[in-house]
Amino acid sequence: MPTALVTGVTGQDGSYLAEFLLQQGYKVIGMVRRTSTINFERLKHIQRQIEIVQGDLLDQMSLIGILQDHRPQEVYNLAAQSFVPTSFSQPVLTGEFTALGVTRMLEAIRFVDPQIRFYQASSSEMFGKVMEVPQRETTPLYPRSPYGVAKVYGHWITINYRESYNLFGCSGILFNHESPRRGLEFVTHKITDAAARIKLGLAHELHLGNLEARRDWGYAGDYVRAMWLMLQQDAPDDYVVATGETHSVQEFVEEAFSYLDLDWKQYVVQDPKYYRPAEVDLLVGDPAKAGAKLGWEPTVNFRQLVRLMVDADLQTLQNNEK
Ligand code: NAP
Ligand code: GDD
């Protein structure tokens, strides 16, 4: 039975990846940082099937200790400070987690077992002010937030350790992917949760920032499969994972509200509080390489994604009311 270590296992992607790896027959070690209250909400259905260990990307020795104790063949580095607005208010902390945290894990791998295969959660946010449409693996990077800058560092240090030390390091450049397990501060879940609340009479308005930003939104369950496929190849490489379709925040709002027979214009308030110091206006990825080399393709389209998130929020809120 192969063993995989997943950092960020309590996050959206960590929970889907842990589920997927269990289905593939892996022993899954999930790294969590110490908190005063347990936050295993996204893991509760599989908590007994995975082994939870304490470690922190800020603490080099904790990473070495975990690798020595559990001897994984694969490491998926999903842990990060992943919310772009927080990266503007806490840029140094974001750099410590999201950038230097990658080096700490790579150093731990080099020290304990250089045969370990490593996946780095890179991001389309690295393309920022896009230099090419659609964005592909070769598109020059131009990040627009401290988060994006930190991810560029993580991306390049992964490539550097591959080229310098021959590590099996892959960087997955994933475009936005969403699900009912998405954090509520991200725009998609904020919209579907608010639409469901408004439908049930639990809320009356939704404050949003820039409605014109465009994103290539896919389903998180599809994207974790691509992570695993990257580590099963003969040679390490970098891949864009995306749907190839782009939609504006407003289109997401329209789709969610109209699905519930609501007129979004009556409820949505544009609020400067949610504007960012620098914005990423347009993201749309070209997943051709992932398709050709990994045989990967998305199974959930934009409309299906919006609807499955709205349905899940309605269900949760109705259950809470009972
Ligand atoms: P998420 O829901 O915000 O989860 C982040 C995870 O990182 C959480 O488990 C968090 O733990 C953990 N973490 C944060 N700081 C840590 C530290 N210092 N030590 C150990 N763990 C730490 O993010 P996600 O959406 O699942 O994304 C997973 C990864 O993919 C992230 O690296 C993100 O930047 C990247 N990414 C995401 C997307 C996307 O659209 N979702 C696209 C491209 C790339 P707590 O539960 O304790 O906070
Ligand atoms: N969060 C949020 N809240 N975003 C808003 C709002 C709002 O009220 N109103 C408009 N937006 C716009 C943002 O300005 C941005 O252009 C877009 O909606 C998407 O914002 P987020 O959902 O916060 O995601 P993101 O694109 O900034 O970052 C996500 O995707 C990256 C991949 O491209 C995160 O998951 C990152 O971790 C990930 O790397």
PDB file of C-alpha atoms in Angstrom, residues 22-318:
ATOM      1  CA  LEU A  22      -8.103   6.422  -0.194  1.00  0.00           C
ATOM      2  CA  GLN A  23     -10.108   5.191  -3.182  1.00  0.00           C
ATOM      3  CA  GLN A  24      -6.816   4.445  -4.971  1.00  0.00           C
ATOM      4  CA  GLY A  25      -5.701   2.288  -2.020  1.00  0.00           C
ATOM      5  CA  TYR A  26      -3.250   4.714  -0.400  1.00  0.00           C
ATOM      6  CA  LYS A  27      -2.437   5.085   3.241  1.00  0.00           C
ATOM      7  CA  VAL A  28      -3.069   8.819   3.734  1.00  0.00           C
ATOM      8  CA  ILE A  29      -1.142  10.893   6.252  1.00  0.00           C
ATOM      9  CA  GLY A  30      -2.753  14.308   6.718  1.00  0.00           C
ATOM     10  CA  MET A  31      -0.640  17.112   8.143  1.00  0.00           C
ATOM     11  CA  VAL A  32      -2.479  19.685  10.268  1.00  0.00           C
ATOM     12  CA  ARG A  33      -1.137  22.646  12.188  1.00  0.00           C
ATOM     13  CA  ARG A  34      -1.868  22.967  15.871  1.00  0.00           C
ATOM     14  CA  THR A  35      -5.027  24.959  16.645  1.00  0.00           C
ATOM     15  CA  SER A  36      -6.925  25.430  19.890  1.00  0.00           C
ATOM     16  CA  THR A  37     -10.111  24.059  18.328  1.00  0.00           C
ATOM     17  CA  ILE A  38     -10.231  21.185  15.881  1.00  0.00           C
ATOM     18  CA  ASN A  39     -11.396  22.103  12.369  1.00  0.00           C
ATOM     19  CA  PHE A  40     -11.961  18.747  10.671  1.00  0.00           C
ATOM     20  CA  GLU A  41     -15.335  19.792   9.228  1.00  0.00           C
ATOM     21  CA  ARG A  42     -14.351  18.837   5.666  1.00  0.00           C
ATOM     22  CA  LEU A  43     -12.784  15.555   6.789  1.00  0.00           C
ATOM     23  CA  LYS A  44     -15.302  14.207   9.230  1.00  0.00           C
ATOM     24  CA  HIS A  45     -16.608  11.525   6.840  1.00  0.00           C
ATOM     25  CA  ILE A  46     -13.093  10.064   6.326  1.00  0.00           C
ATOM     26  CA  GLN A  47     -11.379  11.080   9.543  1.00  0.00           C
ATOM     27  CA  ARG A  48     -11.079   7.511  10.801  1.00  0.00           C
ATOM     28  CA  GLN A  49      -9.516   6.314   7.549  1.00  0.00           C
ATOM     29  CA  ILE A  50      -6.628   8.776   7.509  1.00  0.00           C
ATOM     30  CA  GLU A  51      -3.818   9.389   9.952  1.00  0.00           C
ATOM     31  CA  ILE A  52      -3.643  12.955  11.197  1.00  0.00           C
ATOM     32  CA  VAL A  53      -0.209  14.256  12.215  1.00  0.00           C
ATOM     33  CA  GLN A  54       0.768  17.658  13.577  1.00  0.00           C
ATOM     34  CA  GLY A  55       3.208  19.785  11.592  1.00  0.00           C
ATOM     35  CA  ASP A  56       3.608  23.289  10.299  1.00  0.00           C
ATOM     36  CA  LEU A  57       5.140  24.689   7.130  1.00  0.00           C
ATOM     37  CA  LEU A  58       6.793  27.305   9.344  1.00  0.00           C
ATOM     38  CA  ASP A  59       8.665  24.635  11.300  1.00  0.00           C
ATOM     39  CA  GLN A  60      11.413  22.798   9.413  1.00  0.00           C
ATOM     40  CA  MET A  61      11.975  20.066  12.008  1.00  0.00           C
ATOM     41  CA  SER A  62       8.284  19.153  12.137  1.00  0.00           C
ATOM     42  CA  LEU A  63       8.400  18.379   8.392  1.00  0.00           C
ATOM     43  CA  ILE A  64      11.554  16.285   8.678  1.00  0.00           C
ATOM     44  CA  GLY A  65      10.067  14.380  11.620  1.00  0.00           C
ATOM     45  CA  ILE A  66       6.875  13.538   9.719  1.00  0.00           C
ATOM     46  CA  LEU A  67       8.783  12.249   6.682  1.00  0.00           C
ATOM     47  CA  GLN A  68      11.086  10.166   8.894  1.00  0.00           C
ATOM     48  CA  ASP A  69       8.194   8.688  10.873  1.00  0.00           C
ATOM     49  CA  HIS A  70       5.858   7.896   7.953  1.00  0.00           C
ATOM     50  CA  ARG A  71       8.158   7.417   4.946  1.00  0.00           C
ATOM     51  CA  PRO A  72       5.663   8.511   2.249  1.00  0.00           C
ATOM     52  CA  GLN A  73       6.354   7.821  -1.428  1.00  0.00           C
ATOM     53  CA  GLU A  74       4.374  10.921  -2.442  1.00  0.00           C
ATOM     54  CA  VAL A  75       3.993  14.377  -0.862  1.00  0.00           C
ATOM     55  CA  TYR A  76       1.206  16.741  -1.946  1.00  0.00           C
ATOM     56  CA  ASN A  77       1.951  20.249  -0.707  1.00  0.00           C
ATOM     57  CA  LEU A  78      -1.453  21.932  -0.574  1.00  0.00           C
ATOM     58  CA  ALA A  79      -0.974  23.978   2.599  1.00  0.00           C
ATOM     59  CA  ALA A  80      -0.830  27.734   2.054  1.00  0.00           C
ATOM     60  CA  GLN A  81      -2.320  31.049   3.049  1.00  0.00           C
ATOM     61  CA  SER A  82      -4.616  30.897   0.028  1.00  0.00           C
ATOM     62  CA  PHE A  83      -6.896  33.944   0.287  1.00  0.00           C
ATOM     63  CA  VAL A  84      -5.692  36.777  -1.964  1.00  0.00           C
ATOM     64  CA  PRO A  85      -7.064  39.750   0.088  1.00  0.00           C
ATOM     65  CA  THR A  86      -5.339  38.433   3.240  1.00  0.00           C
ATOM     66  CA  SER A  87      -2.083  38.368   1.319  1.00  0.00           C
ATOM     67  CA  PHE A  88      -2.342  42.168   0.974  1.00  0.00           C
ATOM     68  CA  SER A  89      -2.963  42.655   4.711  1.00  0.00           C
ATOM     69  CA  GLN A  90      -0.489  39.934   5.839  1.00  0.00           C
ATOM     70  CA  PRO A  91       2.135  39.821   3.080  1.00  0.00           C
ATOM     71  CA  VAL A  92       5.033  38.640   5.238  1.00  0.00           C
ATOM     72  CA  LEU A  93       3.106  35.750   6.765  1.00  0.00           C
ATOM     73  CA  THR A  94       1.845  34.799   3.294  1.00  0.00           C
ATOM     74  CA  GLY A  95       5.445  34.693   2.069  1.00  0.00           C
ATOM     75  CA  GLU A  96       6.494  32.510   4.996  1.00  0.00           C
ATOM     76  CA  PHE A  97       3.728  29.916   4.418  1.00  0.00           C
ATOM     77  CA  THR A  98       3.125  30.051   0.717  1.00  0.00           C
ATOM     78  CA  ALA A  99       6.647  30.702  -0.561  1.00  0.00           C
ATOM     79  CA  LEU A 100       9.299  29.617   1.962  1.00  0.00           C
ATOM     80  CA  GLY A 101       7.083  26.775   3.218  1.00  0.00           C
ATOM     81  CA  VAL A 102       7.698  25.072  -0.139  1.00  0.00           C
ATOM     82  CA  THR A 103      11.461  25.244   0.309  1.00  0.00           C
ATOM     83  CA  ARG A 104      11.169  23.837   3.810  1.00  0.00           C
ATOM     84  CA  MET A 105       9.272  20.834   2.478  1.00  0.00           C
ATOM     85  CA  LEU A 106      11.695  20.350  -0.430  1.00  0.00           C
ATOM     86  CA  GLU A 107      14.652  20.511   1.971  1.00  0.00           C
ATOM     87  CA  ALA A 108      12.974  17.935   4.216  1.00  0.00           C
ATOM     88  CA  ILE A 109      12.513  15.636   1.198  1.00  0.00           C
ATOM     89  CA  ARG A 110      16.126  16.094   0.101  1.00  0.00           C
ATOM     90  CA  PHE A 111      17.303  15.286   3.617  1.00  0.00           C
ATOM     91  CA  VAL A 112      15.053  12.294   4.385  1.00  0.00           C
ATOM     92  CA  ASP A 113      14.400  10.615   1.030  1.00  0.00           C
ATOM     93  CA  PRO A 114      15.117  12.253  -2.359  1.00  0.00           C
ATOM     94  CA  GLN A 115      13.076   9.518  -4.085  1.00  0.00           C
ATOM     95  CA  ILE A 116       9.824  11.025  -2.736  1.00  0.00           C
ATOM     96  CA  ARG A 117       7.587  12.390  -5.485  1.00  0.00           C
ATOM     97  CA  PHE A 118       6.473  15.964  -4.770  1.00  0.00           C
ATOM     98  CA  TYR A 119       3.415  17.907  -5.931  1.00  0.00           C
ATOM     99  CA  GLN A 120       3.369  21.697  -5.509  1.00  0.00           C
ATOM    100  CA  ALA A 121       0.008  23.502  -5.569  1.00  0.00           C
ATOM    101  CA  SER A 122       0.812  26.333  -7.951  1.00  0.00           C
ATOM    102  CA  SER A 123      -1.818  28.753  -9.141  1.00  0.00           C
ATOM    103  CA  SER A 124      -3.214  30.627 -12.138  1.00  0.00           C
ATOM    104  CA  GLU A 125      -2.911  33.700  -9.878  1.00  0.00           C
ATOM    105  CA  MET A 126       0.762  33.626 -11.015  1.00  0.00           C
ATOM    106  CA  PHE A 127      -0.372  34.794 -14.482  1.00  0.00           C
ATOM    107  CA  GLY A 128      -1.935  37.925 -12.929  1.00  0.00           C
ATOM    108  CA  LYS A 129      -1.794  40.640 -15.565  1.00  0.00           C
ATOM    109  CA  VAL A 130      -1.919  38.079 -18.318  1.00  0.00           C
ATOM    110  CA  MET A 131       0.722  38.134 -21.027  1.00  0.00           C
ATOM    111  CA  GLU A 132      -1.148  35.699 -23.280  1.00  0.00           C
ATOM    112  CA  VAL A 133      -4.717  34.400 -23.751  1.00  0.00           C
ATOM    113  CA  PRO A 134      -5.325  31.590 -23.001  1.00  0.00           C
ATOM    114  CA  GLN A 135      -2.614  30.960 -20.409  1.00  0.00           C
ATOM    115  CA  ARG A 136      -0.476  27.854 -20.782  1.00  0.00           C
ATOM    116  CA  GLU A 137       2.640  26.372 -19.138  1.00  0.00           C
ATOM    117  CA  THR A 138       4.932  28.632 -21.192  1.00  0.00           C
ATOM    118  CA  THR A 139       3.056  31.913 -20.589  1.00  0.00           C
ATOM    119  CA  PRO A 140       5.283  34.452 -18.755  1.00  0.00           C
ATOM    120  CA  LEU A 141       4.251  35.088 -15.149  1.00  0.00           C
ATOM    121  CA  TYR A 142       3.117  38.514 -13.915  1.00  0.00           C
ATOM    122  CA  PRO A 143       1.618  38.140 -10.414  1.00  0.00           C
ATOM    123  CA  ARG A 144      -0.616  40.894  -9.032  1.00  0.00           C
ATOM    124  CA  SER A 145      -0.782  40.092  -5.301  1.00  0.00           C
ATOM    125  CA  PRO A 146       1.621  39.070  -2.535  1.00  0.00           C
ATOM    126  CA  TYR A 147      -0.089  35.668  -2.760  1.00  0.00           C
ATOM    127  CA  GLY A 148       0.652  35.454  -6.489  1.00  0.00           C
ATOM    128  CA  VAL A 149       4.257  36.504  -5.917  1.00  0.00           C
ATOM    129  CA  ALA A 150       4.645  33.834  -3.203  1.00  0.00           C
ATOM    130  CA  LYS A 151       3.212  31.191  -5.545  1.00  0.00           C
ATOM    131  CA  VAL A 152       5.705  32.207  -8.265  1.00  0.00           C
ATOM    132  CA  TYR A 153       8.471  31.542  -5.750  1.00  0.00           C
ATOM    133  CA  GLY A 154       6.977  28.124  -4.871  1.00  0.00           C
ATOM    134  CA  HIS A 155       6.673  27.265  -8.558  1.00  0.00           C
ATOM    135  CA  TRP A 156      10.259  28.164  -9.402  1.00  0.00           C
ATOM    136  CA  ILE A 157      11.814  26.588  -6.325  1.00  0.00           C
ATOM    137  CA  THR A 158      10.083  23.325  -7.272  1.00  0.00           C
ATOM    138  CA  ILE A 159      11.567  23.539 -10.767  1.00  0.00           C
ATOM    139  CA  ASN A 160      14.930  24.524  -9.307  1.00  0.00           C
ATOM    140  CA  TYR A 161      15.078  21.493  -6.994  1.00  0.00           C
ATOM    141  CA  ARG A 162      14.079  19.257  -9.900  1.00  0.00           C
ATOM    142  CA  GLU A 163      16.904  20.640 -12.025  1.00  0.00           C
ATOM    143  CA  SER A 164      19.495  20.954  -9.232  1.00  0.00           C
ATOM    144  CA  TYR A 165      18.929  17.749  -7.261  1.00  0.00           C
ATOM    145  CA  ASN A 166      16.955  15.619  -9.698  1.00  0.00           C
ATOM    146  CA  LEU A 167      13.935  15.521  -7.373  1.00  0.00           C
ATOM    147  CA  PHE A 168      10.637  14.310  -8.840  1.00  0.00           C
ATOM    148  CA  GLY A 169       8.922  17.676  -8.342  1.00  0.00           C
ATOM    149  CA  CYS A 170       5.779  18.675 -10.267  1.00  0.00           C
ATOM    150  CA  SER A 171       4.065  22.040 -10.267  1.00  0.00           C
ATOM    151  CA  GLY A 172       0.341  21.959 -11.005  1.00  0.00           C
ATOM    152  CA  ILE A 173      -0.792  25.371 -12.239  1.00  0.00           C
ATOM    153  CA  LEU A 174      -4.402  25.066 -11.239  1.00  0.00           C
ATOM    154  CA  PHE A 175      -7.045  27.579 -12.236  1.00  0.00           C
ATOM    155  CA  ASN A 176      -9.839  28.424  -9.764  1.00  0.00           C
ATOM    156  CA  HIS A 177     -11.717  25.341  -8.634  1.00  0.00           C
ATOM    157  CA  GLU A 178     -14.730  25.361  -6.405  1.00  0.00           C
ATOM    158  CA  SER A 179     -17.146  23.082  -4.574  1.00  0.00           C
ATOM    159  CA  PRO A 180     -19.583  23.068  -1.668  1.00  0.00           C
ATOM    160  CA  ARG A 181     -16.462  22.740   0.526  1.00  0.00           C
ATOM    161  CA  ARG A 182     -14.969  26.018  -0.709  1.00  0.00           C
ATOM    162  CA  GLY A 183     -14.228  28.582   2.036  1.00  0.00           C
ATOM    163  CA  LEU A 184     -17.116  31.032   2.409  1.00  0.00           C
ATOM    164  CA  GLU A 185     -14.987  34.113   1.773  1.00  0.00           C
ATOM    165  CA  PHE A 186     -14.174  33.076  -1.821  1.00  0.00           C
ATOM    166  CA  VAL A 187     -16.517  34.721  -4.304  1.00  0.00           C
ATOM    167  CA  THR A 188     -18.271  31.608  -5.656  1.00  0.00           C
ATOM    168  CA  HIS A 189     -19.302  30.202  -2.304  1.00  0.00           C
ATOM    169  CA  LYS A 190     -20.102  33.675  -0.994  1.00  0.00           C
ATOM    170  CA  ILE A 191     -22.535  34.060  -3.920  1.00  0.00           C
ATOM    171  CA  THR A 192     -24.194  30.632  -3.719  1.00  0.00           C
ATOM    172  CA  ASP A 193     -24.551  30.830   0.063  1.00  0.00           C
ATOM    173  CA  ALA A 194     -26.107  34.317  -0.172  1.00  0.00           C
ATOM    174  CA  ALA A 195     -28.454  33.323  -2.996  1.00  0.00           C
ATOM    175  CA  ALA A 196     -29.682  30.346  -0.959  1.00  0.00           C
ATOM    176  CA  ARG A 197     -30.118  32.516   2.154  1.00  0.00           C
ATOM    177  CA  ILE A 198     -32.052  35.142   0.200  1.00  0.00           C
ATOM    178  CA  LYS A 199     -34.272  32.436  -1.287  1.00  0.00           C
ATOM    179  CA  LEU A 200     -35.059  31.139   2.206  1.00  0.00           C
ATOM    180  CA  GLY A 201     -35.671  34.649   3.581  1.00  0.00           C
ATOM    181  CA  LEU A 202     -32.576  34.481   5.793  1.00  0.00           C
ATOM    182  CA  ALA A 203     -30.747  37.388   4.088  1.00  0.00           C
ATOM    183  CA  HIS A 204     -31.714  40.360   1.961  1.00  0.00           C
ATOM    184  CA  GLU A 205     -28.596  41.521   0.173  1.00  0.00           C
ATOM    185  CA  LEU A 206     -25.159  40.494  -1.004  1.00  0.00           C
ATOM    186  CA  HIS A 207     -22.180  42.856  -0.953  1.00  0.00           C
ATOM    187  CA  LEU A 208     -19.595  42.170  -3.653  1.00  0.00           C
ATOM    188  CA  GLY A 209     -16.584  43.911  -5.162  1.00  0.00           C
ATOM    189  CA  ASN A 210     -15.510  43.774  -8.809  1.00  0.00           C
ATOM    190  CA  LEU A 211     -18.219  42.071 -10.882  1.00  0.00           C
ATOM    191  CA  GLU A 212     -16.224  42.263 -14.107  1.00  0.00           C
ATOM    192  CA  ALA A 213     -13.294  40.024 -13.144  1.00  0.00           C
ATOM    193  CA  ARG A 214     -13.265  36.855 -15.211  1.00  0.00           C
ATOM    194  CA  ARG A 215     -12.171  33.436 -14.008  1.00  0.00           C
ATOM    195  CA  ASP A 216     -11.837  29.921 -15.400  1.00  0.00           C
ATOM    196  CA  TRP A 217     -13.871  28.050 -12.771  1.00  0.00           C
ATOM    197  CA  GLY A 218     -13.806  24.259 -12.481  1.00  0.00           C
ATOM    198  CA  TYR A 219     -14.857  21.638  -9.938  1.00  0.00           C
ATOM    199  CA  ALA A 220     -12.367  20.760  -7.171  1.00  0.00           C
ATOM    200  CA  GLY A 221     -13.175  17.036  -7.317  1.00  0.00           C
ATOM    201  CA  ASP A 222     -11.897  16.955 -10.917  1.00  0.00           C
ATOM    202  CA  TYR A 223      -8.737  18.908 -10.121  1.00  0.00           C
ATOM    203  CA  VAL A 224      -7.356  16.623  -7.392  1.00  0.00           C
ATOM    204  CA  ARG A 225      -7.340  13.775  -9.920  1.00  0.00           C
ATOM    205  CA  ALA A 226      -4.935  15.834 -12.056  1.00  0.00           C
ATOM    206  CA  MET A 227      -2.598  16.262  -9.059  1.00  0.00           C
ATOM    207  CA  TRP A 228      -2.356  12.517  -8.608  1.00  0.00           C
ATOM    208  CA  LEU A 229      -1.918  11.857 -12.342  1.00  0.00           C
ATOM    209  CA  MET A 230       1.098  14.203 -12.418  1.00  0.00           C
ATOM    210  CA  LEU A 231       2.917  12.062  -9.855  1.00  0.00           C
ATOM    211  CA  GLN A 232       2.182   8.821 -11.752  1.00  0.00           C
ATOM    212  CA  GLN A 233       4.097   9.852 -14.903  1.00  0.00           C
ATOM    213  CA  ASP A 234       7.580   8.589 -15.849  1.00  0.00           C
ATOM    214  CA  ALA A 235       9.091  12.070 -15.566  1.00  0.00           C
ATOM    215  CA  PRO A 236       8.211  15.147 -13.505  1.00  0.00           C
ATOM    216  CA  ASP A 237       6.722  18.135 -15.317  1.00  0.00           C
ATOM    217  CA  ASP A 238       4.459  21.169 -14.906  1.00  0.00           C
ATOM    218  CA  TYR A 239       0.861  21.292 -16.088  1.00  0.00           C
ATOM    219  CA  VAL A 240      -1.939  23.821 -16.464  1.00  0.00           C
ATOM    220  CA  VAL A 241      -5.239  22.442 -15.141  1.00  0.00           C
ATOM    221  CA  ALA A 242      -8.276  24.429 -16.301  1.00  0.00           C
ATOM    222  CA  THR A 243     -11.578  24.140 -18.172  1.00  0.00           C
ATOM    223  CA  GLY A 244     -10.656  26.499 -21.021  1.00  0.00           C
ATOM    224  CA  GLU A 245     -13.829  28.583 -20.402  1.00  0.00           C
ATOM    225  CA  THR A 246     -14.009  31.973 -18.724  1.00  0.00           C
ATOM    226  CA  HIS A 247     -16.931  33.717 -16.995  1.00  0.00           C
ATOM    227  CA  SER A 248     -17.298  36.990 -15.114  1.00  0.00           C
ATOM    228  CA  VAL A 249     -18.259  37.261 -11.458  1.00  0.00           C
ATOM    229  CA  GLN A 250     -21.510  38.835 -12.689  1.00  0.00           C
ATOM    230  CA  GLU A 251     -22.236  35.801 -14.872  1.00  0.00           C
ATOM    231  CA  PHE A 252     -21.715  33.582 -11.824  1.00  0.00           C
ATOM    232  CA  VAL A 253     -24.168  35.752  -9.867  1.00  0.00           C
ATOM    233  CA  GLU A 254     -26.732  35.673 -12.689  1.00  0.00           C
ATOM    234  CA  GLU A 255     -26.495  31.902 -13.010  1.00  0.00           C
ATOM    235  CA  ALA A 256     -26.882  31.306  -9.251  1.00  0.00           C
ATOM    236  CA  PHE A 257     -29.751  33.756  -8.714  1.00  0.00           C
ATOM    237  CA  SER A 258     -31.691  32.821 -11.856  1.00  0.00           C
ATOM    238  CA  TYR A 259     -31.477  29.144 -10.882  1.00  0.00           C
ATOM    239  CA  LEU A 260     -33.462  30.142  -7.756  1.00  0.00           C
ATOM    240  CA  ASP A 261     -35.835  32.402  -9.780  1.00  0.00           C
ATOM    241  CA  LEU A 262     -34.356  35.517  -8.187  1.00  0.00           C
ATOM    242  CA  ASP A 263     -33.496  38.810  -9.914  1.00  0.00           C
ATOM    243  CA  TRP A 264     -29.899  39.412  -8.778  1.00  0.00           C
ATOM    244  CA  LYS A 265     -30.127  43.191  -9.408  1.00  0.00           C
ATOM    245  CA  GLN A 266     -32.530  43.524  -6.487  1.00  0.00           C
ATOM    246  CA  TYR A 267     -30.054  42.063  -4.013  1.00  0.00           C
ATOM    247  CA  VAL A 268     -26.454  42.663  -5.102  1.00  0.00           C
ATOM    248  CA  VAL A 269     -24.717  45.782  -3.761  1.00  0.00           C
ATOM    249  CA  GLN A 270     -21.322  46.768  -5.156  1.00  0.00           C
ATOM    250  CA  ASP A 271     -19.092  47.571  -2.215  1.00  0.00           C
ATOM    251  CA  PRO A 272     -15.638  49.200  -2.614  1.00  0.00           C
ATOM    252  CA  LYS A 273     -14.547  47.351   0.537  1.00  0.00           C
ATOM    253  CA  TYR A 274     -14.090  44.248  -1.604  1.00  0.00           C
ATOM    254  CA  TYR A 275     -11.960  45.844  -4.315  1.00  0.00           C
ATOM    255  CA  ARG A 276      -8.310  44.804  -4.318  1.00  0.00           C
ATOM    256  CA  PRO A 277      -5.237  47.057  -4.545  1.00  0.00           C
ATOM    257  CA  ALA A 278      -4.384  45.269  -7.821  1.00  0.00           C
ATOM    258  CA  GLU A 279      -6.790  42.991  -9.661  1.00  0.00           C
ATOM    259  CA  VAL A 280      -6.425  39.960 -11.913  1.00  0.00           C
ATOM    260  CA  ASP A 281      -8.915  40.833 -14.648  1.00  0.00           C
ATOM    261  CA  LEU A 282      -8.978  37.751 -16.832  1.00  0.00           C
ATOM    262  CA  LEU A 283      -7.970  34.137 -16.382  1.00  0.00           C
ATOM    263  CA  VAL A 284      -8.589  31.385 -18.902  1.00  0.00           C
ATOM    264  CA  GLY A 285      -6.370  28.351 -19.137  1.00  0.00           C
ATOM    265  CA  ASP A 286      -5.360  26.032 -21.934  1.00  0.00           C
ATOM    266  CA  PRO A 287      -5.432  22.495 -20.493  1.00  0.00           C
ATOM    267  CA  ALA A 288      -4.197  20.864 -23.749  1.00  0.00           C
ATOM    268  CA  LYS A 289      -0.990  19.471 -22.208  1.00  0.00           C
ATOM    269  CA  ALA A 290      -2.844  17.929 -19.245  1.00  0.00           C
ATOM    270  CA  GLY A 291      -5.299  16.432 -21.743  1.00  0.00           C
ATOM    271  CA  ALA A 292      -2.629  14.997 -24.035  1.00  0.00           C
ATOM    272  CA  LYS A 293      -0.116  13.762 -21.434  1.00  0.00           C
ATOM    273  CA  LEU A 294      -2.257  12.959 -18.400  1.00  0.00           C
ATOM    274  CA  GLY A 295      -5.486  12.070 -20.176  1.00  0.00           C
ATOM    275  CA  TRP A 296      -7.174  14.565 -17.842  1.00  0.00           C
ATOM    276  CA  GLU A 297     -10.341  16.460 -18.611  1.00  0.00           C
ATOM    277  CA  PRO A 298     -12.958  18.191 -16.484  1.00  0.00           C
ATOM    278  CA  THR A 299     -16.331  16.485 -15.947  1.00  0.00           C
ATOM    279  CA  VAL A 300     -18.327  19.406 -14.487  1.00  0.00           C
ATOM    280  CA  ASN A 301     -19.142  22.493 -16.568  1.00  0.00           C
ATOM    281  CA  PHE A 302     -19.825  26.050 -15.364  1.00  0.00           C
ATOM    282  CA  ARG A 303     -23.608  25.735 -15.097  1.00  0.00           C
ATOM    283  CA  GLN A 304     -23.384  22.359 -13.341  1.00  0.00           C
ATOM    284  CA  LEU A 305     -20.833  23.783 -10.899  1.00  0.00           C
ATOM    285  CA  VAL A 306     -23.007  26.770  -9.970  1.00  0.00           C
ATOM    286  CA  ARG A 307     -26.048  24.575  -9.537  1.00  0.00           C
ATOM    287  CA  LEU A 308     -24.371  21.912  -7.444  1.00  0.00           C
ATOM    288  CA  MET A 309     -23.039  24.621  -5.110  1.00  0.00           C
ATOM    289  CA  VAL A 310     -26.446  26.327  -4.824  1.00  0.00           C
ATOM    290  CA  ASP A 311     -28.163  22.981  -4.183  1.00  0.00           C
ATOM    291  CA  ALA A 312     -25.656  22.089  -1.465  1.00  0.00           C
ATOM    292  CA  ASP A 313     -26.083  25.472   0.262  1.00  0.00           C
ATOM    293  CA  LEU A 314     -29.873  25.228   0.173  1.00  0.00           C
ATOM    294  CA  GLN A 315     -29.670  21.758   1.684  1.00  0.00           C
ATOM    295  CA  THR A 316     -27.264  22.834   4.441  1.00  0.00           C
ATOM    296  CA  LEU A 317     -29.354  25.857   5.394  1.00  0.00           C
ATOM    297  CA  GLN A 318     -32.579  23.850   5.412  1.00  0.00           C
TER     298      GLN A 318
END
